[in-house]
PDB file of C-alpha atoms in Angstrom:
ATOM      1  CA  VAL A 235     -73.113 177.748 -59.150  1.00 75.00           C
ATOM      2  CA  LEU A 236     -69.968 179.863 -58.780  1.00 89.00           C
ATOM      3  CA  MET A 237     -68.878 177.736 -55.824  1.00 90.00           C
ATOM      4  CA  ALA A 238     -69.238 174.587 -57.938  1.00 89.00           C
ATOM      5  CA  GLU A 239     -67.289 176.053 -60.853  1.00 90.00           C
ATOM      6  CA  ARG A 240     -64.276 177.536 -59.055  1.00 91.00           C
ATOM      7  CA  ASP A 241     -61.519 175.499 -57.427  1.00 90.00           C
ATOM      8  CA  ASN A 242     -60.376 178.504 -55.394  1.00 93.00           C
ATOM      9  CA  ILE A 243     -63.685 178.742 -53.481  1.00 93.00           C
ATOM     10  CA  CYS A 244     -64.164 176.495 -50.462  1.00 93.00           C
ATOM     11  CA  LYS A 245     -67.111 174.159 -50.959  1.00 95.00           C
ATOM     12  CA  SER A 246     -68.569 174.604 -47.512  1.00 96.00           C
ATOM     13  CA  LEU A 247     -71.887 176.133 -46.432  1.00 96.00           C
ATOM     14  CA  HIS A 248     -73.208 176.891 -42.970  1.00 97.00           C
ATOM     15  CA  MET A 249     -76.979 176.391 -43.139  1.00 97.00           C
ATOM     16  CA  PRO A 250     -78.556 176.798 -39.683  1.00 96.00           C
ATOM     17  CA  ALA A 251     -81.594 174.560 -39.316  1.00 97.00           C
ATOM     18  CA  GLN A 252     -82.153 175.296 -35.595  1.00 96.00           C
ATOM     19  CA  SER A 253     -84.876 172.626 -35.463  1.00 97.00           C
ATOM     20  CA  GLY A 254     -86.117 169.759 -37.599  1.00 97.00           C
ATOM     21  CA  SER A 255     -89.735 170.364 -36.624  1.00 97.00           C
ATOM     22  CA  THR A 256     -91.935 172.652 -38.705  1.00 97.00           C
ATOM     23  CA  SER A 257     -94.140 173.433 -35.702  1.00 96.00           C
ATOM     24  CA  MET A 258     -91.079 174.295 -33.606  1.00 96.00           C
ATOM     25  CA  LEU A 259     -89.642 176.474 -36.389  1.00 97.00           C
ATOM     26  CA  SER A 260     -92.938 178.347 -36.507  1.00 96.00           C
ATOM     27  CA  ARG A 261     -92.821 178.967 -32.735  1.00 93.00           C
ATOM     28  CA  MET A 262     -89.230 180.164 -33.164  1.00 92.00           C
ATOM     29  CA  ARG A 263     -90.589 182.590 -35.767  1.00 93.00           C
ATOM     30  CA  ARG A 264     -88.535 181.100 -38.582  1.00 95.00           C
ATOM     31  CA  SER A 265     -89.904 181.623 -42.076  1.00 96.00           C
ATOM     32  CA  TYR A 266     -89.106 178.139 -43.396  1.00 96.00           C
ATOM     33  CA  SER A 267     -90.404 174.619 -42.851  1.00 97.00           C
ATOM     34  CA  ARG A 268     -88.657 171.280 -42.460  1.00 97.00           C
ATOM     35  CA  GLU A 269     -89.719 170.409 -46.009  1.00 98.00           C
ATOM     36  CA  ALA A 270     -88.375 173.672 -47.454  1.00 98.00           C
ATOM     37  CA  TYR A 271     -85.064 173.106 -45.662  1.00 98.00           C
ATOM     38  CA  PHE A 272     -84.791 169.583 -47.125  1.00 97.00           C
ATOM     39  CA  ARG A 273     -85.475 170.992 -50.617  1.00 98.00           C
ATOM     40  CA  LEU A 274     -82.778 173.615 -50.153  1.00 97.00           C
ATOM     41  CA  ILE A 275     -80.220 171.017 -49.030  1.00 98.00           C
ATOM     42  CA  SER A 276     -81.161 168.803 -51.991  1.00 97.00           C
ATOM     43  CA  ASP A 277     -80.735 171.704 -54.417  1.00 97.00           C
ATOM     44  CA  VAL A 278     -77.355 172.603 -52.933  1.00 97.00           C
ATOM     45  CA  ARG A 279     -76.082 169.018 -53.086  1.00 97.00           C
ATOM     46  CA  SER A 280     -77.249 168.545 -56.670  1.00 96.00           C
ATOM     47  CA  THR A 281     -75.411 171.730 -57.684  1.00 95.00           C
ATOM     48  CA  ILE A 282     -72.293 171.146 -55.526  1.00 95.00           C
ATOM     49  CA  PRO A 283     -72.032 167.371 -54.957  1.00 90.00           C
ATOM     50  CA  ASP A 284     -68.952 167.537 -52.705  1.00 92.00           C
ATOM     51  CA  VAL A 285     -70.177 170.417 -50.529  1.00 96.00           C
ATOM     52  CA  ALA A 286     -69.593 170.299 -46.781  1.00 97.00           C
ATOM     53  CA  ILE A 287     -72.680 171.396 -44.846  1.00 98.00           C
ATOM     54  CA  THR A 288     -72.688 172.574 -41.244  1.00 98.00           C
ATOM     55  CA  SER A 289     -75.583 173.753 -39.083  1.00 98.00           C
ATOM     56  CA  ASP A 290     -76.833 175.099 -35.738  1.00 97.00           C
ATOM     57  CA  PHE A 291     -79.472 173.505 -33.507  1.00 97.00           C
ATOM     58  CA  ILE A 292     -81.319 174.628 -30.380  1.00 94.00           C
ATOM     59  CA  ALA A 293     -82.692 171.978 -28.018  1.00 92.00           C
ATOM     60  CA  GLY A 294     -85.326 172.637 -25.386  1.00 91.00           C
ATOM     61  CA  PHE A 295     -86.947 175.738 -26.893  1.00 90.00           C
ATOM     62  CA  CYS A 296     -90.138 176.770 -25.084  1.00 86.00           C
ATOM     63  CA  GLY A 297     -92.642 173.938 -25.134  1.00 90.00           C
ATOM     64  CA  GLU A 298     -90.581 171.584 -27.312  1.00 94.00           C
ATOM     65  CA  THR A 299     -92.133 168.115 -27.196  1.00 96.00           C
ATOM     66  CA  GLU A 300     -90.340 164.794 -27.398  1.00 96.00           C
ATOM     67  CA  GLU A 301     -91.804 164.313 -30.886  1.00 97.00           C
ATOM     68  CA  GLU A 302     -90.493 167.702 -32.057  1.00 97.00           C
ATOM     69  CA  HIS A 303     -87.066 166.833 -30.667  1.00 96.00           C
ATOM     70  CA  LYS A 304     -87.182 163.511 -32.528  1.00 97.00           C
ATOM     71  CA  ASP A 305     -87.932 165.477 -35.726  1.00 98.00           C
ATOM     72  CA  THR A 306     -84.660 167.343 -35.188  1.00 97.00           C
ATOM     73  CA  VAL A 307     -82.722 164.133 -34.568  1.00 97.00           C
ATOM     74  CA  SER A 308     -84.169 162.573 -37.733  1.00 98.00           C
ATOM     75  CA  LEU A 309     -83.288 165.689 -39.755  1.00 98.00           C
ATOM     76  CA  MET A 310     -79.699 165.408 -38.522  1.00 97.00           C
ATOM     77  CA  GLU A 311     -79.594 161.711 -39.409  1.00 98.00           C
ATOM     78  CA  GLU A 312     -81.007 162.291 -42.899  1.00 97.00           C
ATOM     79  CA  ILE A 313     -78.896 165.338 -43.781  1.00 97.00           C
ATOM     80  CA  ARG A 314     -75.679 163.885 -42.318  1.00 97.00           C
ATOM     81  CA  TYR A 315     -73.997 167.196 -41.567  1.00 98.00           C
ATOM     82  CA  ASP A 316     -70.240 167.506 -41.659  1.00 98.00           C
ATOM     83  CA  MET A 317     -70.418 169.410 -38.369  1.00 98.00           C
ATOM     84  CA  ALA A 318     -73.059 171.033 -36.192  1.00 97.00           C
ATOM     85  CA  TYR A 319     -73.232 173.413 -33.261  1.00 96.00           C
ATOM     86  CA  MET A 320     -75.822 172.381 -30.689  1.00 94.00           C
ATOM     87  CA  PHE A 321     -77.115 174.591 -27.915  1.00 90.00           C
ATOM     88  CA  ALA A 322     -79.515 174.184 -25.032  1.00 90.00           C
ATOM     89  CA  TYR A 323     -82.160 176.905 -25.158  1.00 87.00           C
ATOM     90  CA  SER A 324     -81.633 179.744 -22.700  1.00 79.00           C
ATOM     91  CA  LEU A 325     -84.403 182.248 -22.027  1.00 68.00           C
ATOM     92  CA  ARG A 326     -83.436 185.850 -22.769  1.00 62.00           C
ATOM     93  CA  GLU A 327     -85.303 188.914 -21.609  1.00 63.00           C
ATOM     94  CA  LYS A 328     -87.057 191.157 -24.144  1.00 58.00           C
ATOM     95  CA  THR A 329     -87.464 188.364 -26.701  1.00 56.00           C
ATOM     96  CA  ALA A 330     -90.744 187.011 -28.070  1.00 56.00           C
ATOM     97  CA  ALA A 331     -90.118 183.687 -26.315  1.00 54.00           C
ATOM     98  CA  HIS A 332     -89.722 185.487 -22.986  1.00 54.00           C
ATOM     99  CA  ARG A 333     -93.126 187.168 -23.312  1.00 50.00           C
TER     100      ARG A 333
END
C-alpha cells in the first residue's frame, strides 16, 4: 500500500516465479503454486495498477517435461512481465537436485 501511496517510491517489484508449473515448483522445493503466484500478482496489480513486475525463470530443471515448460511459457504470456531473467538449469554439487 505504501508503494501505491507515495510518488517517491518506485513502483517496481521483482517477483521470481522460476517456473509456471506447480509440479516443477514442488520439485524445486518452492513453497508456492502457480495458482498462488497468480493470486499474488493479481493482488499486487489491484493495489498498484501501474506497477512494473519483473521475474526470474529456470528452464531445463531436472526432469522438466515439455508440458511443464509450456506452463512456464503460458505464465509469462498471461502475466506480461516488464522484464525477466531467464537461465538454463545448471547442476550444482551438494544441492538437493544433485542428489
